[in-house]
Coordinates of C-alpha atoms and ligand atoms in Angstrom, one line a residue:
M1 CA 15.1 -90.7 135.6
S2 CA 12.4 -93.0 137.2
Q3 CA 10.1 -91.6 139.9
T4 CA 9.5 -95.5 140.9
E5 CA 10.3 -95.9 144.3
T6 CA 10.4 -99.1 145.6
H7 CA 9.5 -100.2 149.3
T8 CA 9.7 -103.0 151.7
F9 CA 6.6 -103.7 153.6
Q10 CA 7.1 -103.0 157.6
A11 CA 8.1 -106.8 159.3
E12 CA 4.6 -107.3 160.9
I13 CA 3.0 -106.1 157.7
Q14 CA 4.8 -108.6 155.6
Q15 CA 4.1 -111.7 158.0
V16 CA -0.1 -110.7 157.9
L17 CA 0.5 -110.8 153.8
D18 CA 2.6 -114.0 153.9
I19 CA -0.3 -115.9 156.1
V20 CA -3.1 -114.1 153.6
I21 CA -1.3 -115.1 150.6
H22 CA 0.1 -118.8 151.4
S23 CA -2.6 -119.9 154.2
L24 CA -6.3 -118.6 153.5
Y25 CA -8.7 -120.7 151.1
T26 CA -11.6 -120.4 152.5
D27 CA -14.5 -117.4 152.6
R28 CA -11.9 -115.7 150.2
E29 CA -14.9 -113.8 149.3
I30 CA -14.9 -111.2 152.0
F31 CA -12.2 -109.4 150.5
V32 CA -15.4 -107.4 148.6
R33 CA -16.8 -106.3 151.9
E34 CA -13.3 -105.3 153.0
L35 CA -12.3 -103.2 150.3
V36 CA -16.2 -101.9 150.0
S37 CA -15.8 -100.6 153.7
N38 CA -12.7 -99.3 153.4
A39 CA -14.3 -97.2 150.3
A40 CA -17.3 -96.4 152.7
D41 CA -15.1 -95.2 155.3
A42 CA -12.9 -93.3 153.0
C43 CA -16.7 -91.6 151.4
E44 CA -17.7 -91.0 155.1
K45 CA -14.6 -89.2 155.6
L46 CA -15.2 -86.8 153.2
R47 CA -18.7 -86.4 154.0
F48 CA -17.4 -84.9 157.2
L49 CA -15.0 -82.8 155.8
Q50 CA -17.6 -81.4 153.4
S51 CA -20.2 -80.9 156.4
G52 CA -17.2 -78.8 158.0
G53 CA -16.9 -76.8 155.4
T54 CA -13.4 -75.8 155.6
D55 CA -10.9 -76.5 153.2
A56 CA -11.5 -76.1 149.7
I57 CA -12.3 -80.0 148.6
R58 CA -11.2 -81.2 145.1
D59 CA -13.8 -82.3 142.8
P60 CA -16.2 -80.6 144.7
D61 CA -19.0 -81.7 142.1
I62 CA -18.5 -85.5 142.8
A63 CA -20.1 -87.1 145.0
A64 CA -19.1 -89.7 147.6
G65 CA -20.0 -92.9 146.1
I66 CA -18.7 -96.3 145.2
R67 CA -18.3 -98.0 141.6
I68 CA -17.3 -101.7 141.6
T69 CA -16.0 -102.6 138.1
T70 CA -15.0 -106.4 136.6
D71 CA -13.1 -107.6 133.2
E72 CA -13.6 -111.3 132.7
A73 CA -11.6 -111.1 129.9
A74 CA -8.5 -109.4 131.7
G75 CA -9.4 -111.1 134.8
T76 CA -9.4 -108.0 137.3
V77 CA -12.1 -106.2 139.8
T78 CA -11.5 -102.8 140.1
I79 CA -13.2 -101.4 143.7
A80 CA -13.4 -97.4 143.1
D81 CA -14.5 -94.7 145.7
T82 CA -14.7 -91.1 145.4
G83 CA -14.2 -90.6 149.0
V84 CA -10.5 -88.7 150.4
G85 CA -8.4 -90.5 148.5
M86 CA -4.5 -90.6 149.9
T87 CA -1.2 -88.5 149.3
R88 CA 1.5 -89.9 148.5
D89 CA 2.7 -90.4 152.0
E90 CA -0.6 -91.4 153.6
M91 CA -0.4 -94.4 150.7
V92 CA 3.1 -95.2 152.2
E93 CA 2.0 -95.2 155.4
N94 CA -1.6 -97.1 155.5
L95 CA -0.7 -99.4 152.8
G96 CA 2.8 -100.7 154.5
T97 CA 4.5 -98.6 157.2
I98 CA 2.9 -98.2 159.8
A99 CA 1.4 -101.3 161.4
H100 CA -1.2 -100.4 163.8
S101 CA -2.4 -102.3 166.7
G102 CA -4.9 -104.6 164.7
T103 CA -1.9 -106.3 163.2
R104 CA -0.1 -107.5 165.8
K105 CA -3.4 -108.9 167.6
F106 CA -4.4 -110.5 164.3
L107 CA -1.0 -112.2 164.1
Q108 CA -1.4 -113.0 168.1
A109 CA -5.1 -114.4 167.5
V110 CA -3.9 -116.4 164.1
A111 CA -0.7 -117.8 166.3
E112 CA -2.9 -119.0 169.2
N113 CA -6.5 -120.3 166.7
R114 CA -2.9 -122.4 164.9
K115 CA -5.1 -121.6 161.8
A116 CA -5.6 -118.5 160.0
D117 CA -9.4 -117.9 159.5
A118 CA -10.6 -115.2 156.8
Q119 CA -12.9 -113.6 159.0
L120 CA -10.0 -112.2 161.3
I121 CA -8.8 -110.4 159.0
G122 CA -11.7 -107.5 159.2
Q123 CA -12.0 -107.6 162.1
F124 CA -8.5 -106.8 163.2
G125 CA -8.1 -104.0 160.7
V126 CA -6.2 -105.2 158.2
G127 CA -8.8 -105.5 155.9
F128 CA -6.9 -103.9 152.9
Y129 CA -4.5 -106.9 152.9
S130 CA -7.3 -109.2 152.3
A131 CA -7.3 -108.3 148.4
F132 CA -4.2 -110.8 148.4
M133 CA -6.3 -113.5 149.1
V134 CA -7.0 -113.3 145.6
A135 CA -5.1 -111.0 143.6
K136 CA -1.7 -111.8 142.1
T137 CA -1.0 -108.0 141.9
V138 CA -2.8 -105.2 143.6
T139 CA -2.9 -101.5 142.3
V140 CA -4.0 -98.5 144.4
L141 CA -4.5 -95.1 142.2
S142 CA -5.4 -92.4 144.6
R143 CA -5.7 -89.1 144.5
S144 CA -6.4 -87.2 148.0
H145 CA -9.5 -84.3 148.4
Q146 CA -6.4 -81.9 149.5
S147 CA -6.7 -79.2 146.7
D148 CA -3.1 -79.2 145.7
S149 CA -3.1 -83.4 145.4
T150 CA -1.6 -85.1 142.4
G151 CA -2.6 -89.0 142.0
W152 CA -0.5 -92.1 142.7
R153 CA 0.2 -95.5 141.8
W154 CA 1.0 -98.1 144.4
T155 CA 1.4 -101.8 143.4
S156 CA 2.1 -105.0 145.4
A157 CA 2.7 -108.3 144.4
G158 CA 2.8 -109.2 148.2
A159 CA 5.9 -110.5 148.2
G160 CA 8.9 -108.2 147.9
G161 CA 7.5 -105.0 148.9
Y162 CA 6.0 -102.7 147.0
T163 CA 6.7 -99.9 144.5
I164 CA 4.8 -96.0 144.5
E165 CA 4.8 -93.6 141.5
P166 CA 3.2 -90.9 140.2
G167 CA -0.5 -92.0 139.0
G168 CA -1.1 -89.4 136.4
E169 CA -4.2 -87.1 136.3
L170 CA -7.0 -89.0 138.6
P171 CA -10.2 -87.7 140.2
R172 CA -10.5 -87.5 143.5
G173 CA -10.8 -90.7 145.1
T174 CA -9.3 -94.1 145.3
Q175 CA -9.3 -97.2 142.9
V176 CA -7.9 -100.7 144.2
I177 CA -7.4 -103.0 140.9
L178 CA -6.9 -106.7 141.7
E179 CA -5.5 -108.6 138.8
L180 CA -7.1 -112.1 140.0
K181 CA -5.1 -115.5 140.8
D182 CA -5.8 -118.1 138.6
D183 CA -7.9 -120.3 141.1
A184 CA -10.0 -116.9 142.0
K185 CA -11.2 -115.4 138.4
D186 CA -14.6 -115.9 139.4
F187 CA -14.3 -113.2 141.3
A188 CA -14.0 -111.1 137.6
R189 CA -17.6 -112.3 136.9
S190 CA -20.1 -109.1 138.0
P191 CA -23.0 -111.5 139.3
E192 CA -20.6 -113.2 141.3
I193 CA -19.4 -109.4 142.7
E194 CA -22.8 -108.4 142.9
R195 CA -24.0 -111.7 145.2
I196 CA -21.1 -110.6 147.7
V197 CA -21.9 -106.9 147.9
K198 CA -25.4 -108.0 148.4
R199 CA -24.7 -110.6 151.3
Y200 CA -22.1 -108.0 153.0
S201 CA -22.7 -104.2 152.2
N202 CA -26.4 -103.9 151.3
F203 CA -26.9 -101.4 154.0
V204 CA -23.4 -99.3 153.1
T205 CA -24.5 -95.6 153.4
F206 CA -22.9 -94.4 149.9
P207 CA -24.4 -96.1 146.7
I208 CA -22.8 -99.6 145.3
E209 CA -23.0 -99.8 141.6
V210 CA -21.9 -103.0 140.3
G211 CA -21.6 -103.3 136.4
G212 CA -23.6 -100.0 136.2
T213 CA -26.1 -101.2 138.2
R214 CA -27.3 -99.5 141.6
L215 CA -27.1 -102.1 144.3
N216 CA -27.6 -101.1 148.0
T217 CA -31.2 -99.6 148.0
V218 CA -32.1 -101.1 151.4
Q219 CA -31.4 -98.1 153.8
A220 CA -29.9 -99.2 157.1
I221 CA -32.6 -97.5 158.9
W222 CA -31.4 -98.8 162.5
A223 CA -28.5 -96.3 162.3
R224 CA -31.0 -93.5 162.0
S225 CA -33.1 -91.7 164.1
K226 CA -36.7 -93.1 165.3
S227 CA -38.1 -89.9 164.3
E228 CA -36.8 -89.7 161.0
V229 CA -37.9 -93.1 160.3
K230 CA -41.4 -93.9 158.7
D231 CA -43.8 -96.6 159.4
E232 CA -43.5 -97.9 155.7
E233 CA -39.8 -98.0 155.8
Y234 CA -39.7 -100.3 159.1
Q235 CA -42.2 -102.3 157.3
E236 CA -40.1 -102.5 153.9
F237 CA -37.5 -103.2 156.0
Y238 CA -39.0 -106.0 158.2
R239 CA -40.1 -107.6 154.9
Y240 CA -36.4 -107.3 153.5
I241 CA -34.5 -109.1 156.4
G242 CA -37.6 -111.2 158.2
H243 CA -38.2 -112.5 154.8
D244 CA -41.7 -112.5 156.1
T245 CA -44.4 -110.9 154.3
E246 CA -46.7 -110.5 157.5
A247 CA -46.4 -107.4 159.1
P248 CA -44.4 -108.2 162.6
L249 CA -46.2 -108.2 166.2
F250 CA -43.7 -105.7 167.8
R251 CA -40.7 -103.4 166.7
L252 CA -37.8 -102.1 168.9
H253 CA -35.9 -99.5 167.7
F254 CA -33.2 -98.1 170.3
T255 CA -29.7 -96.9 170.6
A256 CA -27.3 -96.9 173.6
D257 CA -23.9 -95.6 174.4
A258 CA -23.3 -97.1 178.0
P259 CA -22.0 -100.0 178.8
I260 CA -21.4 -100.5 175.1
S261 CA -22.9 -98.6 172.0
I262 CA -25.8 -100.4 170.0
Q263 CA -27.9 -99.5 167.7
A264 CA -30.5 -102.3 167.0
L265 CA -33.9 -103.0 165.4
L266 CA -35.4 -105.9 166.2
F267 CA -38.5 -107.3 165.2
V268 CA -41.1 -110.2 166.9
P269 CA -42.7 -112.0 164.0
S270 CA -46.4 -112.4 164.1
R271 CA -46.3 -115.8 164.5
N272 CA -44.1 -118.5 166.3
Y273 CA -42.9 -120.7 163.6
E274 CA -41.1 -123.1 166.1
T275 CA -44.7 -124.4 167.0
L276 CA -45.6 -124.0 163.5
G277 CA -43.1 -125.8 161.8
V278 CA -40.9 -128.6 163.0
S279 CA -37.6 -127.7 163.4
R280 CA -36.4 -125.6 166.2
I281 CA -35.9 -121.6 164.9
E282 CA -32.4 -119.9 164.6
S283 CA -31.9 -116.3 165.6
E284 CA -32.4 -114.4 162.8
V285 CA -30.8 -111.1 164.1
N286 CA -27.5 -110.3 162.5
L287 CA -24.8 -108.5 163.7
H288 CA -23.1 -105.1 161.9
C289 CA -20.4 -103.2 162.7
R290 CA -21.0 -99.2 161.2
K291 CA -23.3 -100.9 158.5
V292 CA -21.4 -103.4 157.2
L293 CA -22.1 -107.1 157.9
I294 CA -20.1 -108.9 160.5
E295 CA -22.0 -111.9 161.3
P296 CA -25.3 -112.9 159.7
K297 CA -27.8 -114.9 162.1
A298 CA -25.3 -114.1 165.3
K299 CA -24.4 -116.4 168.0
G300 CA -24.6 -115.5 171.5
L301 CA -25.9 -111.7 170.9
F302 CA -29.4 -113.0 173.0
P303 CA -30.2 -116.0 175.2
E304 CA -31.6 -119.1 173.3
W305 CA -34.7 -118.3 175.0
L306 CA -35.1 -115.3 172.3
R307 CA -34.2 -117.0 169.1
F308 CA -37.6 -116.1 167.7
L309 CA -36.3 -112.3 167.3
K310 CA -35.3 -111.0 163.9
G311 CA -32.9 -107.9 163.2
V312 CA -30.4 -106.0 163.4
V313 CA -27.7 -105.3 165.7
D314 CA -25.1 -102.6 165.3
S315 CA -21.9 -102.3 167.4
E316 CA -18.8 -99.9 166.2
D317 CA -17.1 -101.2 169.8
L318 CA -17.5 -105.0 168.5
P319 CA -15.0 -106.1 166.0
L320 CA -11.7 -104.6 165.8
N321 CA -10.1 -106.6 168.6
V322 CA -12.0 -109.8 168.8
S323 CA -12.1 -113.0 166.1
R324 CA -15.6 -114.5 165.5
E325 CA -14.9 -117.6 167.2
R326 CA -13.5 -116.1 170.1
M327 CA -16.2 -113.2 170.2
Q328 CA -18.4 -116.3 171.4
D329 CA -17.1 -116.4 174.8
S330 CA -16.0 -113.2 175.1
E331 CA -16.4 -110.3 177.9
L332 CA -18.0 -108.1 174.9
L333 CA -20.4 -110.2 173.4
K334 CA -21.5 -111.4 177.3
K335 CA -22.1 -107.1 178.1
L336 CA -23.6 -106.9 174.6
N337 CA -25.8 -110.0 175.2
R338 CA -26.8 -108.3 178.9
A339 CA -27.9 -105.1 177.8
L340 CA -29.8 -106.5 174.6
T341 CA -31.8 -108.9 176.7
N342 CA -32.4 -106.6 179.4
R343 CA -33.6 -103.6 177.1
F344 CA -35.7 -106.4 175.3
L345 CA -37.3 -107.5 178.3
K346 CA -37.9 -103.6 179.4
F347 CA -39.9 -103.2 176.0
L348 CA -42.2 -106.4 176.7
A349 CA -42.9 -105.1 179.9
E350 CA -43.8 -101.5 178.6
E351 CA -46.0 -103.0 176.0
A352 CA -48.0 -105.0 178.4
E353 CA -49.0 -102.1 180.1
K354 CA -49.3 -99.8 176.9
N355 CA -51.0 -102.0 174.7
P356 CA -52.7 -104.8 176.7
E357 CA -54.0 -106.4 174.1
A358 CA -51.1 -106.9 171.5
Y359 CA -48.7 -108.2 174.5
D360 CA -51.7 -110.8 174.7
K361 CA -51.3 -111.8 171.3
F362 CA -47.7 -112.2 171.8
Y363 CA -47.9 -114.1 174.9
K364 CA -50.1 -116.5 173.3
E365 CA -47.4 -117.3 170.7
Y366 CA -44.4 -117.0 172.5
Q367 CA -45.1 -117.5 176.7
R368 CA -42.9 -121.0 175.8
F369 CA -40.1 -119.1 175.3
L370 CA -40.3 -116.6 178.5
K371 CA -40.7 -119.7 180.5
E372 CA -37.7 -121.7 178.6
G373 CA -35.8 -118.4 180.1
V374 CA -37.5 -119.1 183.5
L375 CA -36.1 -122.4 183.9
S376 CA -33.0 -122.3 181.5
D377 CA -31.1 -119.4 183.4
H378 CA -31.4 -117.1 186.5
D379 CA -30.3 -114.1 185.0
H380 CA -33.8 -112.5 183.9
N381 CA -35.9 -114.5 186.3
E382 CA -37.2 -111.3 188.2
A383 CA -37.9 -109.6 184.9
L384 CA -39.3 -112.5 183.3
A385 CA -41.6 -113.1 186.5
K386 CA -43.4 -109.7 185.5
L387 CA -44.3 -110.9 182.0
L388 CA -46.1 -113.9 183.1
R389 CA -49.7 -114.2 182.9
F390 CA -52.0 -117.1 184.1
E391 CA -55.7 -117.9 184.3
S392 CA -56.9 -117.6 188.0
S393 CA -59.9 -118.3 189.9
A394 CA -60.5 -114.8 190.1
T395 CA -60.2 -114.0 186.3
E396 CA -63.0 -115.0 183.9
T397 CA -62.6 -117.7 181.5
G398 CA -59.8 -117.1 178.9
R399 CA -58.5 -114.0 180.6
T400 CA -55.5 -114.0 182.4
T401 CA -53.6 -112.1 185.4
S402 CA -50.4 -111.2 185.6
L403 CA -48.2 -111.7 189.4
A404 CA -48.7 -108.5 190.1
E405 CA -52.2 -107.8 189.9
Y406 CA -52.4 -111.1 191.8
V407 CA -50.3 -109.6 194.9
K408 CA -52.4 -106.9 194.4
R409 CA -55.8 -109.0 195.2
M410 CA -54.4 -110.3 198.1
P411 CA -56.5 -110.1 201.3
D412 CA -54.6 -109.6 204.5
G413 CA -54.4 -113.1 205.8
Q414 CA -52.9 -114.9 202.3
K415 CA -48.9 -115.1 202.5
E416 CA -48.3 -116.9 199.8
I417 CA -49.1 -117.1 195.9
C418 CA -50.7 -120.4 194.9
F419 CA -51.0 -122.4 191.9
L420 CA -53.0 -124.8 191.1
L421 CA -52.3 -127.9 187.9
A422 CA -55.5 -129.3 186.5
G423 CA -56.3 -130.3 183.0
S424 CA -58.9 -127.3 182.7
R425 CA -60.5 -124.4 184.6
D426 CA -63.3 -126.8 185.5
A427 CA -61.2 -129.5 187.0
A428 CA -59.3 -127.6 188.9
L429 CA -62.0 -125.5 190.6
S430 CA -63.7 -128.9 191.2
S431 CA -60.8 -130.4 193.0
P432 CA -60.4 -131.2 196.4
Y433 CA -56.9 -128.7 196.7
F434 CA -59.3 -125.9 195.7
E435 CA -61.5 -126.4 198.5
V436 CA -59.9 -124.2 200.9
F437 CA -59.2 -121.6 199.0
Q438 CA -62.9 -120.9 197.6
A439 CA -63.8 -121.7 201.8
R440 CA -61.6 -118.9 202.1
K441 CA -62.1 -116.9 199.3
Y442 CA -58.3 -116.4 198.2
E443 CA -57.4 -116.7 194.4
V444 CA -55.4 -119.1 192.9
L445 CA -53.5 -119.5 189.8
L446 CA -54.7 -121.9 187.5
V447 CA -52.4 -123.2 185.2
S448 CA -52.7 -126.1 182.8
E449 CA -49.6 -127.2 181.3
P450 CA -46.9 -129.4 183.7
I451 CA -44.3 -126.9 182.1
D452 CA -46.1 -123.8 184.3
E453 CA -45.5 -125.6 188.0
F454 CA -42.1 -126.1 187.4
V455 CA -41.5 -122.3 186.4
L456 CA -43.8 -120.6 189.0
D457 CA -41.7 -123.4 191.4
R458 CA -38.3 -122.0 190.0
L459 CA -39.8 -118.6 190.3
H460 CA -39.7 -119.3 194.0
E461 CA -40.9 -115.7 195.0
F462 CA -42.7 -112.6 193.5
D463 CA -42.3 -109.4 194.8
G464 CA -41.3 -110.6 198.2
K465 CA -44.5 -113.6 198.5
R466 CA -43.5 -116.9 198.4
I467 CA -45.1 -118.9 195.4
V468 CA -46.4 -122.2 196.5
A469 CA -48.3 -124.9 194.8
A470 CA -52.0 -124.9 196.3
E471 CA -51.3 -128.4 198.0
K472 CA -48.5 -127.3 199.9
A473 CA -50.0 -123.8 201.0
D474 CA -50.9 -124.2 204.7
F475 CA -54.4 -122.8 204.8
T476 CA -57.3 -124.1 206.6
V477 CA -61.4 -123.9 206.0
P478 CA -62.2 -121.3 208.4
D479 CA -64.7 -123.2 211.3
E480 CA -68.0 -123.6 210.0
Q481 CA -71.3 -124.8 211.4
P482 CA -70.9 -128.4 212.8
V483 CA -72.6 -130.8 210.7
E484 CA -74.9 -133.5 212.0
G485 CA -73.0 -137.0 212.5
Q486 CA -69.7 -135.4 212.2
L487 CA -66.6 -137.1 213.9
T488 CA -65.4 -135.8 217.0
D489 CA -61.7 -134.7 217.1
D490 CA -61.3 -137.9 219.0
E491 CA -63.2 -140.2 216.8
A492 CA -61.5 -138.6 214.0
T493 CA -57.7 -139.1 215.1
G494 CA -58.9 -142.6 215.9
L495 CA -60.0 -144.0 212.5
A496 CA -57.1 -142.1 211.1
G497 CA -54.6 -143.8 212.9
W498 CA -56.8 -147.1 212.3
M499 CA -56.5 -146.1 208.5
K500 CA -52.8 -146.3 208.4
T501 CA -52.4 -149.3 210.3
T502 CA -55.1 -151.0 207.5
L503 CA -53.4 -149.2 204.5
G504 CA -49.7 -149.8 205.3
D505 CA -47.1 -148.5 203.3
A506 CA -49.6 -147.2 200.7
V507 CA -49.5 -144.2 202.5
N508 CA -47.0 -142.3 204.7
E509 CA -49.4 -140.5 206.9
V510 CA -53.1 -140.2 207.5
R511 CA -54.2 -136.8 209.1
V512 CA -57.2 -135.6 209.7
S513 CA -57.7 -132.4 207.3
K514 CA -58.6 -128.8 207.9
R515 CA -58.5 -128.0 204.2
L516 CA -61.3 -130.3 203.0
V517 CA -64.7 -128.9 202.4
G518 CA -66.9 -131.8 199.9
S519 CA -64.5 -134.0 199.4
P520 CA -64.3 -137.5 201.2
A521 CA -60.3 -137.6 201.4
V522 CA -57.2 -136.1 198.9
V523 CA -53.7 -137.0 198.6
L524 CA -50.9 -134.4 199.0
E525 CA -47.3 -135.1 197.8
G526 CA -45.0 -136.0 200.7
D527 CA -41.5 -135.0 199.3
R528 CA -41.4 -131.2 200.2
Y529 CA -39.9 -130.2 196.7
L530 CA -42.6 -131.8 194.6
T531 CA -46.2 -131.8 194.1
T532 CA -48.4 -135.0 193.2
T533 CA -48.6 -133.5 190.0
M534 CA -45.2 -132.6 189.2
R535 CA -44.5 -136.4 190.5
R536 CA -46.7 -137.6 187.8
T537 CA -45.1 -135.4 184.9
L538 CA -41.3 -136.4 186.4
K539 CA -42.7 -140.1 185.7
A540 CA -43.9 -139.5 183.1
M541 CA -40.8 -137.9 181.7
Q542 CA -38.5 -140.4 183.2
R543 CA -36.3 -143.5 181.2
D544 CA -35.4 -145.1 184.6
H545 CA -36.8 -144.8 188.1
E546 CA -33.4 -143.9 189.9
A547 CA -34.0 -139.5 190.1
L548 CA -37.4 -139.4 191.5
P549 CA -37.8 -139.3 195.2
S550 CA -39.7 -142.0 196.4
G551 CA -42.3 -141.6 199.1
A552 CA -45.8 -142.8 199.5
P553 CA -48.5 -140.0 199.4
E554 CA -49.9 -138.3 202.9
F555 CA -53.5 -139.0 203.1
E556 CA -55.8 -136.9 204.7
I557 CA -59.5 -137.1 205.3
N558 CA -62.3 -135.2 205.8
P559 CA -64.2 -135.4 209.2
R560 CA -67.2 -133.5 208.6
H561 CA -67.9 -136.0 205.3
A562 CA -70.8 -138.4 205.5
L563 CA -68.5 -141.2 204.1
V564 CA -65.8 -140.7 206.3
A565 CA -68.2 -140.6 209.6
R566 CA -69.9 -144.2 208.4
L567 CA -66.6 -145.4 207.8
E568 CA -65.6 -144.7 211.4
K569 CA -69.3 -146.6 212.1
M570 CA -68.2 -149.7 210.2
R571 CA -64.7 -150.4 211.3
H572 CA -66.2 -151.4 214.8
V573 CA -68.7 -153.7 212.7
D574 CA -67.3 -155.2 210.0
A575 CA -63.4 -154.3 210.0
E576 CA -62.8 -155.9 206.6
L577 CA -65.4 -154.1 204.8
A578 CA -64.2 -151.0 206.0
A579 CA -60.8 -151.8 205.0
Q580 CA -62.2 -152.6 201.2
A581 CA -63.8 -149.3 202.2
A582 CA -60.6 -147.3 202.9
A583 CA -58.2 -148.7 200.0
Q584 CA -61.4 -147.7 197.9
L585 CA -61.4 -144.1 199.2
L586 CA -57.4 -143.9 198.5
D587 CA -57.4 -144.9 195.5
N588 CA -60.0 -142.4 194.3
A589 CA -58.1 -139.7 196.1
R590 CA -55.3 -140.9 193.7
L591 CA -57.4 -141.3 190.7
S592 CA -58.4 -137.5 191.2
A593 CA -55.0 -136.8 191.5
G594 CA -54.1 -138.3 188.5
L595 CA -51.9 -141.1 190.3
L596 CA -53.5 -144.1 190.0
E597 CA -51.4 -146.2 187.6
D598 CA -52.9 -149.4 187.5
P599 CA -56.2 -149.8 187.7
R600 CA -56.6 -153.5 187.9
A601 CA -56.2 -153.7 191.9
M602 CA -58.9 -151.3 192.2
L603 CA -61.4 -152.6 189.5
Q604 CA -61.2 -155.6 191.0
R605 CA -62.4 -154.3 194.8
I606 CA -64.9 -152.7 193.2
N607 CA -66.4 -155.3 191.7
G608 CA -66.0 -157.4 195.2
L609 CA -67.7 -154.3 196.5
L610 CA -70.5 -154.3 194.3
E611 CA -71.1 -157.7 194.4
K612 CA -71.8 -157.0 198.1
L613 CA -74.4 -154.8 197.1
L614 CA -76.4 -156.3 195.0
A615 CA -76.6 -159.6 197.4
P616 CA -80.2 -160.7 197.3
R617 CA -82.1 -159.0 200.1
Ligands
ADP701 P1 -9.0 -100.7 158.5 O1 -9.7 -99.9 157.7 O2 -9.1 -101.6 160.0 O3 -8.0 -99.0 159.2 P2 -7.1 -101.5 156.1 O4 -6.2 -102.4 156.5 O5 -8.5 -101.9 155.9 O6 -7.4 -101.3 157.6 O7 -6.8 -100.0 155.8 C1 -5.7 -99.5 155.8 C2 -5.5 -98.0 155.5 O8 -5.6 -97.5 154.6 C3 -7.1 -97.6 156.2 O9 -7.1 -96.9 157.5 C4 -7.3 -96.3 155.6 O10 -6.3 -94.9 156.3 C5 -6.3 -96.3 154.4 N1 -7.2 -97.2 153.2 C6 -7.6 -97.7 152.8 N2 -8.3 -98.1 151.7 C7 -8.6 -96.9 151.6 C8 -9.6 -95.9 150.5 N3 -10.4 -96.3 149.8 N4 -9.3 -94.4 150.2 C9 -8.9 -93.9 151.3 N5 -8.1 -94.5 152.2 C10 -8.0 -96.0 152.2
MG702 MG1 -10.9 -101.4 156.6

């Protein structure tokens, strides 16, 4: 009597199979990943049993491992493992009878996507059936680790169910033999299998042999405890996954359980390749689930502004119920993103504290990304603010300060954190905007790039202190000794009024300044949300003039300056000459603020004034 039994697949499983057989044509190579990860799971279970040391295990001398062989002539590929194996009943249940919850979710996802995607298969825990993408028939030979087990043979062509019969004398473990479809014969070539194993399964814990060669020699060190990993191992690993011959600047190896399970090993390359090269870099953090690669260069794991990171994130919570497409906007991915980003920013803050020199180096390379982070989303601004560094009037040239240090140094009267944009440190320290700070001995952050202004403006406050542009700060020069010839309050107000009339629409308002010491006058931006330099930057970036609020600048004059005092006298003597001088004073102030766009009128005026000055006497 034949011992062969014929079974039908459970209805949902048959549906999965029909999809796999009839509509999956791309990414078919992932069947290797799926069968190898099943083999690795079986090895893992064996190792667990062995460590328990309870029951006698069949073939105790055979170590857990995976071997893949190909037969090009026969058109077959065999994935064999020495893991726990399956009993007859387990084969019936696991490979065809009991549809687990993933099966239904897979079917749902396919229905929603309106197209099947081979990637879905592994993620819904129906990986075994991926074999049918490439195989006409699949044969599974297996013998359980249980001491009284015998070998069994399971065979199926997908449609029409499967058969099961005794399989004779077999070693412990499972062999999955695929008889390849005509259009999948390439998978019977050993180099092809080798390539796929290297791509997806390089970090599997158990040895994988393909065609007699041991492949996976790089260990999944991220899954080990930090104290057990040697420095050289980290270096070797980084060289391997980072494709970088230089040592990384930073390395962060950590695990977390809540709110989501994470094992991560992240690296900051020693150089920012985006400034070196031409193109935008892409995050090179690979997403794994229990050491098996789920998505290389995974999208959405980190915010865009951390795209310089390289490494590995492994989460066993991830792939079972999410497809790759839908993972992009899933809650799970957001959780992962938040947890990883918070952890990395915390790490940077710690390094800045413990290791300021290394942090400085990091900051020089990567500050643009942190600033991009401030400008692109609000979620991490508090943490990012702590990481920013700027030169200031209190630091030595080329040295920087953190906002926290700045706040610590703030004297009693100073309520706000102030910054000043200028082309250079010298230009900033000799600009009219700095005079009041110098007089008050207040510190000001010196920034040299327009983006810094926008970043500080966006932060808005730090440690409860408002962050404002120097020109917006409401400080006054403390009372000083009167200067010979300085204007009285009445004279100064009178001059300001006259100047407003003379200058007309070129200025919004003329005021007597309380912020100037050595300069005769200064222009200030009238719009409360802009600074003079922001206006200049925006203008340069702008294609049409719509977005920019219109408005002439405010103009402040220094009643203690000789030029201003003489102007007051002159307006009563030669009003026309005084008007020209007033206009020139305004243009000078604009020029020093970088706001003078068209110098032609000014040059004409200067030439006229020179002519007068040089008139024969
Ligand atoms: P999953 O791996 O997510 O459970 P699969 O469809 O890949 O789903 O596999 C179904 C089940 O078949 C596994 O859970 C396991 O019980 C069994 N199985 C598959 N391959 C093997 C193997 N090589 N050794 C032992 N059991 C296996
Ligand atoms: Mg599986």
